[in-house]
Amino acid sequence: MICLSIETSCDDTSVALVNDSSEVLGGYTISQAKNHAEYGGVVPELASRKHEENIILCTQNALLDAGLEVSDVDLVAVTVYPGLLGPLLVGVSFAKGIAMGLNIPIVGVNHVEAHAISSMIENKELSPPFLSLVVSGGHTSIIDVPSFSEFLICAQTRDDAMGELLDKVARAMGIKYPGGAVLDSMAISGNKNAFAIPMPKFENFDFSFSGIKTWALNNVKKLDEEEKNDFASSLVFGLSEYVSKNLIQIALNKNRKNIALGGGVSSSKVLRHVLSQKCKEHNLNLYFPSSKYCVDNAYMIGILGVHNFKNKRMFDIDSF
Ligand code: KG4
Ligand code: ZN
């Protein structure tokens, strides 16, 4: 079975081809980051228009990359939730058109669930059950994956996402959007103990980043040039400790031995370093995707789409 998958939930237009053995056959992605940079964040209307402009080119190039014709496709998978409504509509409408034209089935995929399984693309030994941390510009969630049909949220942010906080702080430092990766590099050369970050605590394992954001934005204004790396270091190491601590505790409580990362922020060298150390201490296995699969991509949508189709988790495409 060959699945053509489509991801347009935010600012990346991505199309991929995968098979039912979870192998990637090809794909093509156009990032809109440079189109939104001057606004300091994603502009939904602009994102919808860019998806419309790019989606046919992405599909043609993905098919070329896989060496396939559109008539070879047996299944269409598309991101249906969560995401920006206009951008999602572009992807779903396009996917419906292909499925209708070829008279083949179409399956919906939850974007966060797809990030949760994205470590499986390159780590073939990883399969459920495992515990996943999805950390991106839009999400910070710890998800238990006992099987491909169950995605159980164990903890999530009550306000902002970790990536959103990093991007806002980076912007206040004069770094262009999305600045998470630049802050991560600055963090490596700074002193992580220079500033004490106020970390919120809840009775459960949920996160909150909005208070830290306010604190950080107030403090950024007072920084000298030579203090900036120390500030980035305290912030990125502090946040990495914060999410890793909850993740490890949930893994121990649930007796999960395998931990997977997903989402744009899971590219963070600091987060990977902090989490690797903690996993070693507790004898847990840590899996993460390469950068191409950390960010928004249609490969993960296709891999989960095939499982959703086999498990009859079709989602309500007709409500779009
Ligand atoms: O998964 P993604 O591409 O889009 C969303 O679904 O949000 O994640 C984008 C986020 C941005 O906030 C970006 O700053 C962050 O991932 N990011 C990083 C790194 N690379 C990307 N954050 C920290 N360290 C990195 N190396
Ligand atoms: Zn995402």
mmCIF file of C-alpha atoms and ligand atoms in Angstrom:
data_model
loop_
_atom_site.group_PDB
_atom_site.id
_atom_site.type_symbol
_atom_site.label_atom_id
_atom_site.label_comp_id
_atom_site.label_asym_id
_atom_site.label_seq_id
_atom_site.Cartn_x
_atom_site.Cartn_y
_atom_site.Cartn_z
ATOM 1 C CA MET A 1 0.000 0.000 0.000
ATOM 2 C CA ILE A 2 1.281 3.476 -0.897
ATOM 3 C CA CYS A 3 0.084 6.426 1.153
ATOM 4 C CA LEU A 4 0.329 10.050 0.043
ATOM 5 C CA SER A 5 0.323 12.296 3.120
ATOM 6 C CA ILE A 6 -0.249 16.026 3.499
ATOM 7 C CA GLU A 7 0.656 18.404 6.336
ATOM 8 C CA THR A 8 -0.447 22.070 6.307
ATOM 9 C CA SER A 9 -1.403 22.758 9.944
ATOM 10 C CA CYS A 10 0.941 25.709 10.479
ATOM 11 C CA ASP A 11 3.656 27.237 8.276
ATOM 12 C CA ASP A 12 5.200 24.229 6.505
ATOM 13 C CA THR A 13 3.646 22.798 3.348
ATOM 14 C CA SER A 14 4.730 19.167 3.292
ATOM 15 C CA VAL A 15 3.797 16.159 1.160
ATOM 16 C CA ALA A 16 5.254 12.658 1.541
ATOM 17 C CA LEU A 17 4.919 9.115 0.274
ATOM 18 C CA VAL A 18 5.261 6.178 2.654
ATOM 19 C CA ASN A 19 4.374 2.485 2.436
ATOM 20 C CA ASP A 20 2.586 0.190 4.868
ATOM 21 C CA SER A 21 5.925 -1.080 6.247
ATOM 22 C CA SER A 22 6.462 2.424 7.713
ATOM 23 C CA GLU A 23 9.142 3.183 5.103
ATOM 24 C CA VAL A 24 9.598 6.671 3.716
ATOM 25 C CA LEU A 25 9.592 6.609 -0.108
ATOM 26 C CA GLY A 26 9.964 10.318 -0.755
ATOM 27 C CA GLY A 27 8.737 13.760 0.123
ATOM 28 C CA TYR A 28 9.009 17.498 -0.307
ATOM 29 C CA THR A 29 8.540 20.387 2.121
ATOM 30 C CA ILE A 30 8.421 24.156 1.645
ATOM 31 C CA SER A 31 8.961 26.144 4.843
ATOM 32 C CA GLN A 32 7.270 29.544 5.088
ATOM 33 C CA ALA A 33 9.498 30.698 7.986
ATOM 34 C CA LYS A 34 11.011 33.518 5.899
ATOM 35 C CA ASN A 35 7.528 34.756 4.865
ATOM 36 C CA HIS A 36 6.476 35.170 8.494
ATOM 37 C CA ALA A 37 9.817 36.360 9.917
ATOM 38 C CA GLU A 38 9.078 40.078 9.481
ATOM 39 C CA TYR A 39 5.877 39.690 11.574
ATOM 40 C CA GLY A 40 7.647 37.861 14.430
ATOM 41 C CA GLY A 41 5.246 34.889 14.254
ATOM 42 C CA VAL A 42 2.926 32.961 11.935
ATOM 43 C CA VAL A 43 0.200 35.046 10.234
ATOM 44 C CA PRO A 44 -2.695 32.578 9.612
ATOM 45 C CA GLU A 45 -4.103 34.249 6.460
ATOM 46 C CA LEU A 46 -0.660 34.505 4.875
ATOM 47 C CA ALA A 47 0.019 30.866 5.804
ATOM 48 C CA SER A 48 -3.211 29.726 4.055
ATOM 49 C CA ARG A 49 -2.300 31.604 0.866
ATOM 50 C CA LYS A 50 1.243 30.187 0.823
ATOM 51 C CA HIS A 51 -0.076 26.638 1.333
ATOM 52 C CA GLU A 52 -2.378 27.163 -1.667
ATOM 53 C CA GLU A 53 0.556 28.397 -3.750
ATOM 54 C CA ASN A 54 2.897 25.578 -2.701
ATOM 55 C CA ILE A 55 0.821 22.439 -2.326
ATOM 56 C CA ILE A 56 0.778 21.325 -5.969
ATOM 57 C CA LEU A 57 4.542 21.843 -6.341
ATOM 58 C CA CYS A 58 5.153 19.909 -3.103
ATOM 59 C CA THR A 59 2.981 17.030 -4.356
ATOM 60 C CA GLN A 60 4.679 16.894 -7.781
ATOM 61 C CA ASN A 61 8.146 17.011 -6.224
ATOM 62 C CA ALA A 62 7.273 14.429 -3.556
ATOM 63 C CA LEU A 63 6.067 12.013 -6.268
ATOM 64 C CA LEU A 64 9.238 12.696 -8.304
ATOM 65 C CA ASP A 65 11.380 12.115 -5.213
ATOM 66 C CA ALA A 66 9.655 8.753 -4.633
ATOM 67 C CA GLY A 67 9.769 7.799 -8.330
ATOM 68 C CA LEU A 68 5.985 7.291 -8.314
ATOM 69 C CA GLU A 69 2.938 8.441 -10.287
ATOM 70 C CA VAL A 70 -0.170 9.763 -8.560
ATOM 71 C CA SER A 71 -2.020 6.701 -9.907
ATOM 72 C CA ASP A 72 0.248 4.495 -7.708
ATOM 73 C CA VAL A 73 -1.294 5.985 -4.561
ATOM 74 C CA ASP A 74 -3.716 3.760 -2.566
ATOM 75 C CA LEU A 75 -4.472 5.967 0.449
ATOM 76 C CA VAL A 76 -4.433 9.682 1.294
ATOM 77 C CA ALA A 77 -3.588 10.814 4.863
ATOM 78 C CA VAL A 78 -4.000 14.401 5.983
ATOM 79 C CA THR A 79 -3.570 16.428 9.174
ATOM 80 C CA VAL A 80 -7.018 17.342 10.502
ATOM 81 C CA TYR A 81 -6.276 18.686 13.986
ATOM 82 C CA PRO A 82 -4.890 20.648 15.819
ATOM 83 C CA GLY A 83 -3.685 23.612 13.796
ATOM 84 C CA LEU A 84 -4.672 26.889 12.188
ATOM 85 C CA LEU A 85 -8.115 26.492 10.622
ATOM 86 C CA GLY A 86 -7.386 28.164 7.252
ATOM 87 C CA PRO A 87 -4.122 26.246 6.681
ATOM 88 C CA LEU A 88 -5.775 22.953 7.723
ATOM 89 C CA LEU A 89 -8.642 23.601 5.283
ATOM 90 C CA VAL A 90 -6.209 23.998 2.386
ATOM 91 C CA GLY A 91 -4.602 20.624 3.111
ATOM 92 C CA VAL A 92 -7.857 18.771 3.779
ATOM 93 C CA SER A 93 -9.586 20.169 0.663
ATOM 94 C CA PHE A 94 -6.602 19.226 -1.513
ATOM 95 C CA ALA A 95 -6.447 15.743 0.066
ATOM 96 C CA LYS A 96 -10.174 15.220 -0.489
ATOM 97 C CA GLY A 97 -9.777 16.216 -4.143
ATOM 98 C CA ILE A 98 -7.006 13.642 -4.700
ATOM 99 C CA ALA A 99 -8.910 10.877 -2.874
ATOM 100 C CA MET A 100 -12.110 11.625 -4.799
ATOM 101 C CA GLY A 101 -10.289 11.858 -8.132
ATOM 102 C CA LEU A 102 -8.520 8.517 -7.620
ATOM 103 C CA ASN A 103 -11.484 6.912 -5.818
ATOM 104 C CA ILE A 104 -9.299 5.860 -2.880
ATOM 105 C CA PRO A 105 -9.805 6.176 0.903
ATOM 106 C CA ILE A 106 -8.761 9.224 2.924
ATOM 107 C CA VAL A 107 -7.752 9.122 6.587
ATOM 108 C CA GLY A 108 -7.347 11.967 9.086
ATOM 109 C CA VAL A 109 -4.335 12.293 11.385
ATOM 110 C CA ASN A 110 -3.884 14.217 14.639
ATOM 111 C CA HIS A 111 -0.765 16.379 14.259
ATOM 112 C CA VAL A 112 0.392 16.003 17.891
ATOM 113 C CA GLU A 113 -0.044 12.214 17.817
ATOM 114 C CA ALA A 114 2.079 12.185 14.649
ATOM 115 C CA HIS A 115 4.867 14.150 16.401
ATOM 116 C CA ALA A 116 4.603 11.623 19.255
ATOM 117 C CA ILE A 117 5.495 8.696 16.932
ATOM 118 C CA SER A 118 7.986 10.568 14.702
ATOM 119 C CA SER A 119 11.011 8.970 16.440
ATOM 120 C CA MET A 120 9.873 5.642 14.964
ATOM 121 C CA ILE A 121 10.685 6.752 11.410
ATOM 122 C CA GLU A 122 14.432 6.228 11.869
ATOM 123 C CA ASN A 123 14.464 4.018 14.979
ATOM 124 C CA LYS A 124 12.940 0.814 13.641
ATOM 125 C CA GLU A 125 13.263 -0.964 17.012
ATOM 126 C CA LEU A 126 10.903 1.571 18.627
ATOM 127 C CA SER A 127 7.211 0.633 18.767
ATOM 128 C CA PRO A 128 4.414 1.066 21.347
ATOM 129 C CA PRO A 129 4.320 1.005 24.308
ATOM 130 C CA PHE A 130 6.403 4.143 24.858
ATOM 131 C CA LEU A 131 6.137 7.575 26.431
ATOM 132 C CA SER A 132 6.539 10.616 24.216
ATOM 133 C CA LEU A 133 7.376 14.269 24.814
ATOM 134 C CA VAL A 134 6.024 16.518 22.058
ATOM 135 C CA VAL A 135 7.586 19.930 22.345
ATOM 136 C CA SER A 136 7.201 22.535 19.613
ATOM 137 C CA GLY A 137 6.119 26.097 18.865
ATOM 138 C CA GLY A 138 2.485 25.128 19.464
ATOM 139 C CA HIS A 139 2.598 22.191 21.890
ATOM 140 C CA THR A 140 4.205 20.868 25.036
ATOM 141 C CA SER A 141 2.623 17.532 25.937
ATOM 142 C CA ILE A 142 3.655 14.238 27.461
ATOM 143 C CA ILE A 143 1.734 11.452 25.727
ATOM 144 C CA ASP A 144 1.589 7.795 26.650
ATOM 145 C CA VAL A 145 1.378 5.543 23.586
ATOM 146 C CA PRO A 146 0.363 2.043 24.728
ATOM 147 C CA SER A 147 -0.689 1.128 21.167
ATOM 148 C CA PHE A 148 -1.232 2.836 17.809
ATOM 149 C CA SER A 149 -4.897 3.310 18.712
ATOM 150 C CA GLU A 150 -4.360 5.035 22.059
ATOM 151 C CA PHE A 151 -2.679 8.373 22.695
ATOM 152 C CA LEU A 152 -3.165 9.317 26.335
ATOM 153 C CA ILE A 153 -2.227 12.833 27.430
ATOM 154 C CA CYS A 154 -0.416 12.593 30.778
ATOM 155 C CA ALA A 155 0.627 16.257 31.006
ATOM 156 C CA GLN A 156 0.334 19.372 28.889
ATOM 157 C CA THR A 157 0.911 23.087 28.997
ATOM 158 C CA ARG A 158 -1.859 25.162 30.504
ATOM 159 C CA ASP A 159 -0.895 28.214 28.424
ATOM 160 C CA ASP A 160 2.030 28.797 26.030
ATOM 161 C CA ALA A 161 4.256 26.154 24.447
ATOM 162 C CA MET A 162 7.988 25.919 25.209
ATOM 163 C CA GLY A 163 8.936 26.816 21.606
ATOM 164 C CA GLU A 164 6.646 29.838 21.657
ATOM 165 C CA LEU A 165 8.386 31.079 24.814
ATOM 166 C CA LEU A 166 11.823 30.584 23.236
ATOM 167 C CA ASP A 167 10.745 32.404 20.055
ATOM 168 C CA LYS A 168 9.291 35.381 21.994
ATOM 169 C CA VAL A 169 12.394 35.729 24.193
ATOM 170 C CA ALA A 170 14.650 35.405 21.140
ATOM 171 C CA ARG A 171 12.658 38.110 19.367
ATOM 172 C CA ALA A 172 13.078 40.441 22.371
ATOM 173 C CA MET A 173 16.841 39.828 22.048
ATOM 174 C CA GLY A 174 16.696 40.915 18.398
ATOM 175 C CA ILE A 175 16.916 37.395 16.945
ATOM 176 C CA LYS A 176 14.669 36.760 13.964
ATOM 177 C CA TYR A 177 11.724 34.323 14.112
ATOM 178 C CA PRO A 178 11.880 31.396 14.874
ATOM 179 C CA GLY A 179 14.759 32.008 17.292
ATOM 180 C CA GLY A 180 14.642 28.769 19.345
ATOM 181 C CA ALA A 181 17.637 27.206 17.593
ATOM 182 C CA VAL A 182 19.764 30.363 18.029
ATOM 183 C CA LEU A 183 18.959 30.518 21.767
ATOM 184 C CA ASP A 184 19.881 26.821 21.998
ATOM 185 C CA SER A 185 23.331 27.523 20.470
ATOM 186 C CA MET A 186 23.855 30.551 22.736
ATOM 187 C CA ALA A 187 22.889 28.396 25.731
ATOM 188 C CA ILE A 188 25.752 25.979 25.086
ATOM 189 C CA SER A 189 28.405 28.699 25.474
ATOM 190 C CA GLY A 190 26.811 30.429 28.494
ATOM 191 C CA ASN A 191 26.712 29.851 32.262
ATOM 192 C CA LYS A 192 23.505 27.975 33.069
ATOM 193 C CA ASN A 193 23.622 28.962 36.758
ATOM 194 C CA ALA A 194 23.803 32.721 36.156
ATOM 195 C CA PHE A 195 20.031 33.404 36.459
ATOM 196 C CA ALA A 196 17.364 31.649 38.561
ATOM 197 C CA ILE A 197 14.269 30.935 36.437
ATOM 198 C CA PRO A 198 10.922 30.923 38.314
ATOM 199 C CA MET A 199 9.484 27.472 37.499
ATOM 200 C CA PRO A 200 5.759 26.953 38.200
ATOM 201 C CA LYS A 201 4.570 23.740 39.868
ATOM 202 C CA PHE A 202 1.150 22.095 39.750
ATOM 203 C CA GLU A 203 -0.392 19.260 41.730
ATOM 204 C CA ASN A 204 -0.168 17.146 38.556
ATOM 205 C CA PHE A 205 2.534 17.085 35.838
ATOM 206 C CA ASP A 206 1.142 19.944 33.722
ATOM 207 C CA PHE A 207 3.364 22.801 32.547
ATOM 208 C CA SER A 208 2.994 26.569 32.403
ATOM 209 C CA PHE A 209 5.283 28.860 30.410
ATOM 210 C CA SER A 210 3.459 32.201 30.383
ATOM 211 C CA GLY A 211 4.794 33.365 33.787
ATOM 212 C CA ILE A 212 8.358 32.440 32.779
ATOM 213 C CA LYS A 213 7.794 34.326 29.519
ATOM 214 C CA THR A 214 6.730 37.504 31.353
ATOM 215 C CA TRP A 215 9.676 37.173 33.744
ATOM 216 C CA ALA A 216 12.103 36.586 30.851
ATOM 217 C CA LEU A 217 10.770 39.458 28.699
ATOM 218 C CA ASN A 218 11.109 41.854 31.666
ATOM 219 C CA ASN A 219 14.677 40.720 32.332
ATOM 220 C CA VAL A 220 15.868 40.664 28.713
ATOM 221 C CA LYS A 221 15.521 44.458 28.591
ATOM 222 C CA LYS A 222 18.050 44.868 31.409
ATOM 223 C CA LEU A 223 20.749 42.587 29.948
ATOM 224 C CA ASP A 224 24.196 43.772 28.877
ATOM 225 C CA GLU A 225 25.481 42.278 25.615
ATOM 226 C CA GLU A 226 27.900 39.955 27.494
ATOM 227 C CA GLU A 227 25.100 38.613 29.742
ATOM 228 C CA LYS A 228 22.963 37.344 26.851
ATOM 229 C CA ASN A 229 24.584 33.893 26.497
ATOM 230 C CA ASP A 230 24.319 33.332 30.262
ATOM 231 C CA PHE A 231 20.654 34.314 30.153
ATOM 232 C CA ALA A 232 19.958 31.978 27.197
ATOM 233 C CA SER A 233 21.826 29.212 28.996
ATOM 234 C CA SER A 234 19.909 29.625 32.273
ATOM 235 C CA LEU A 235 16.626 29.720 30.354
ATOM 236 C CA VAL A 236 17.164 26.777 27.974
ATOM 237 C CA PHE A 237 18.820 24.517 30.590
ATOM 238 C CA GLY A 238 16.142 25.524 33.164
ATOM 239 C CA LEU A 239 13.276 24.722 30.775
ATOM 240 C CA SER A 240 14.920 21.467 29.697
ATOM 241 C CA GLU A 241 15.251 20.394 33.350
ATOM 242 C CA TYR A 242 11.614 21.371 33.956
ATOM 243 C CA VAL A 243 10.126 19.264 31.126
ATOM 244 C CA SER A 244 12.601 16.379 31.592
ATOM 245 C CA LYS A 245 11.865 16.039 35.320
ATOM 246 C CA ASN A 246 8.125 15.558 34.718
ATOM 247 C CA LEU A 247 8.734 13.251 31.775
ATOM 248 C CA ILE A 248 11.028 10.940 33.752
ATOM 249 C CA GLN A 249 8.667 10.875 36.732
ATOM 250 C CA ILE A 250 5.731 9.847 34.510
ATOM 251 C CA ALA A 251 7.889 7.168 32.827
ATOM 252 C CA LEU A 252 8.797 5.742 36.255
ATOM 253 C CA ASN A 253 5.164 5.876 37.460
ATOM 254 C CA LYS A 254 3.930 4.117 34.320
ATOM 255 C CA ASN A 255 6.879 1.765 34.106
ATOM 256 C CA ARG A 256 7.668 2.814 30.534
ATOM 257 C CA LYS A 257 11.217 1.916 29.491
ATOM 258 C CA ASN A 258 11.249 3.749 26.144
ATOM 259 C CA ILE A 259 11.024 7.521 25.757
ATOM 260 C CA ALA A 260 10.561 9.308 22.435
ATOM 261 C CA LEU A 261 10.908 12.981 21.543
ATOM 262 C CA GLY A 262 9.095 14.900 18.821
ATOM 263 C CA GLY A 263 8.381 18.471 17.662
ATOM 264 C CA GLY A 264 10.656 21.336 16.618
ATOM 265 C CA VAL A 265 12.134 21.951 20.090
ATOM 266 C CA SER A 266 13.243 18.313 20.288
ATOM 267 C CA SER A 267 16.128 19.396 17.991
ATOM 268 C CA SER A 268 17.515 21.284 21.007
ATOM 269 C CA LYS A 269 21.018 20.040 21.845
ATOM 270 C CA VAL A 270 20.521 21.218 25.423
ATOM 271 C CA LEU A 271 17.219 19.348 25.855
ATOM 272 C CA ARG A 272 18.715 16.185 24.339
ATOM 273 C CA HIS A 273 21.753 16.446 26.622
ATOM 274 C CA VAL A 274 19.697 16.995 29.812
ATOM 275 C CA LEU A 275 17.257 14.226 28.949
ATOM 276 C CA SER A 276 19.993 11.756 27.893
ATOM 277 C CA GLN A 277 21.684 12.160 31.273
ATOM 278 C CA LYS A 278 18.432 11.595 33.173
ATOM 279 C CA CYS A 279 17.525 8.581 31.029
ATOM 280 C CA LYS A 280 20.960 7.057 31.690
ATOM 281 C CA GLU A 281 20.519 7.571 35.463
ATOM 282 C CA HIS A 282 17.188 5.724 35.374
ATOM 283 C CA ASN A 283 18.125 3.092 32.816
ATOM 284 C CA LEU A 284 15.605 4.317 30.223
ATOM 285 C CA ASN A 285 16.050 4.263 26.442
ATOM 286 C CA LEU A 286 15.813 7.628 24.670
ATOM 287 C CA TYR A 287 14.867 7.997 20.995
ATOM 288 C CA PHE A 288 14.753 11.184 18.971
ATOM 289 C CA PRO A 289 14.209 12.053 15.301
ATOM 290 C CA SER A 290 16.722 13.860 13.073
ATOM 291 C CA SER A 291 15.891 17.557 12.443
ATOM 292 C CA LYS A 292 13.959 16.804 9.234
ATOM 293 C CA TYR A 293 11.461 14.741 11.248
ATOM 294 C CA CYS A 294 11.433 16.994 14.368
ATOM 295 C CA VAL A 295 9.843 19.932 12.566
ATOM 296 C CA ASP A 296 6.389 19.770 10.969
ATOM 297 C CA ASN A 297 6.495 17.193 8.171
ATOM 298 C CA ALA A 298 4.196 14.933 6.180
ATOM 299 C CA TYR A 299 6.353 11.807 6.723
ATOM 300 C CA MET A 300 5.068 11.381 10.287
ATOM 301 C CA ILE A 301 1.503 12.044 9.048
ATOM 302 C CA GLY A 302 1.833 9.219 6.502
ATOM 303 C CA ILE A 303 3.345 6.726 8.970
ATOM 304 C CA LEU A 304 0.549 7.304 11.514
ATOM 305 C CA GLY A 305 -2.051 7.617 8.730
ATOM 306 C CA VAL A 306 -1.384 4.029 7.623
ATOM 307 C CA HIS A 307 -1.791 2.791 11.230
ATOM 308 C CA ASN A 308 -4.980 4.862 11.646
ATOM 309 C CA PHE A 309 -6.365 3.344 8.441
ATOM 310 C CA LYS A 310 -5.521 -0.214 9.551
ATOM 311 C CA ASN A 311 -7.075 0.492 12.987
ATOM 312 C CA LYS A 312 -10.143 2.200 11.449
ATOM 313 C CA ARG A 313 -9.329 5.496 13.225
ATOM 314 C CA MET A 314 -10.521 7.552 10.272
ATOM 315 C CA PHE A 315 -11.463 10.885 11.990
ATOM 316 C CA ASP A 316 -14.345 12.971 10.745
ATOM 317 C CA ILE A 317 -13.055 14.389 7.465
ATOM 318 C CA ASP A 318 -16.575 15.274 6.276
ATOM 319 C CA SER A 319 -17.031 17.903 9.015
ATOM 320 C CA PHE A 320 -14.515 20.113 7.168
HETATM 321 O O1 KG4 B 1 7.321 21.418 15.291
HETATM 322 P P1 KG4 B 1 7.593 22.789 14.749
HETATM 323 O O2 KG4 B 1 8.302 22.882 13.435
HETATM 324 O O3 KG4 B 1 6.269 23.601 14.570
HETATM 325 C C1 KG4 B 1 5.224 23.605 15.464
HETATM 326 O O4 KG4 B 1 4.372 22.665 15.403
HETATM 327 O O5 KG4 B 1 5.237 24.512 16.300
HETATM 328 O O6 KG4 B 1 8.397 23.586 15.887
HETATM 329 C C2 KG4 B 1 8.885 24.896 15.723
HETATM 330 C C3 KG4 B 1 9.545 25.335 17.020
HETATM 331 C C4 KG4 B 1 9.912 26.819 17.044
HETATM 332 O O7 KG4 B 1 9.447 27.365 18.263
HETATM 333 C C5 KG4 B 1 11.440 26.806 16.994
HETATM 334 O O8 KG4 B 1 12.044 27.914 17.620
HETATM 335 C C6 KG4 B 1 11.757 25.535 17.729
HETATM 336 O O9 KG4 B 1 10.764 24.613 17.259
HETATM 337 N N1 KG4 B 1 13.112 24.998 17.480
HETATM 338 C C7 KG4 B 1 14.054 24.862 18.427
HETATM 339 C C8 KG4 B 1 15.199 24.335 17.778
HETATM 340 N N2 KG4 B 1 14.905 24.173 16.462
HETATM 341 C C9 KG4 B 1 13.605 24.575 16.296
HETATM 342 N N3 KG4 B 1 14.034 25.137 19.736
HETATM 343 C C10 KG4 B 1 15.165 24.875 20.445
HETATM 344 N N4 KG4 B 1 16.279 24.372 19.898
HETATM 345 C C11 KG4 B 1 16.359 24.080 18.585
HETATM 346 N N5 KG4 B 1 17.497 23.570 18.084
HETATM 347 ZN ZN ZN B 2 4.124 20.558 14.935
#
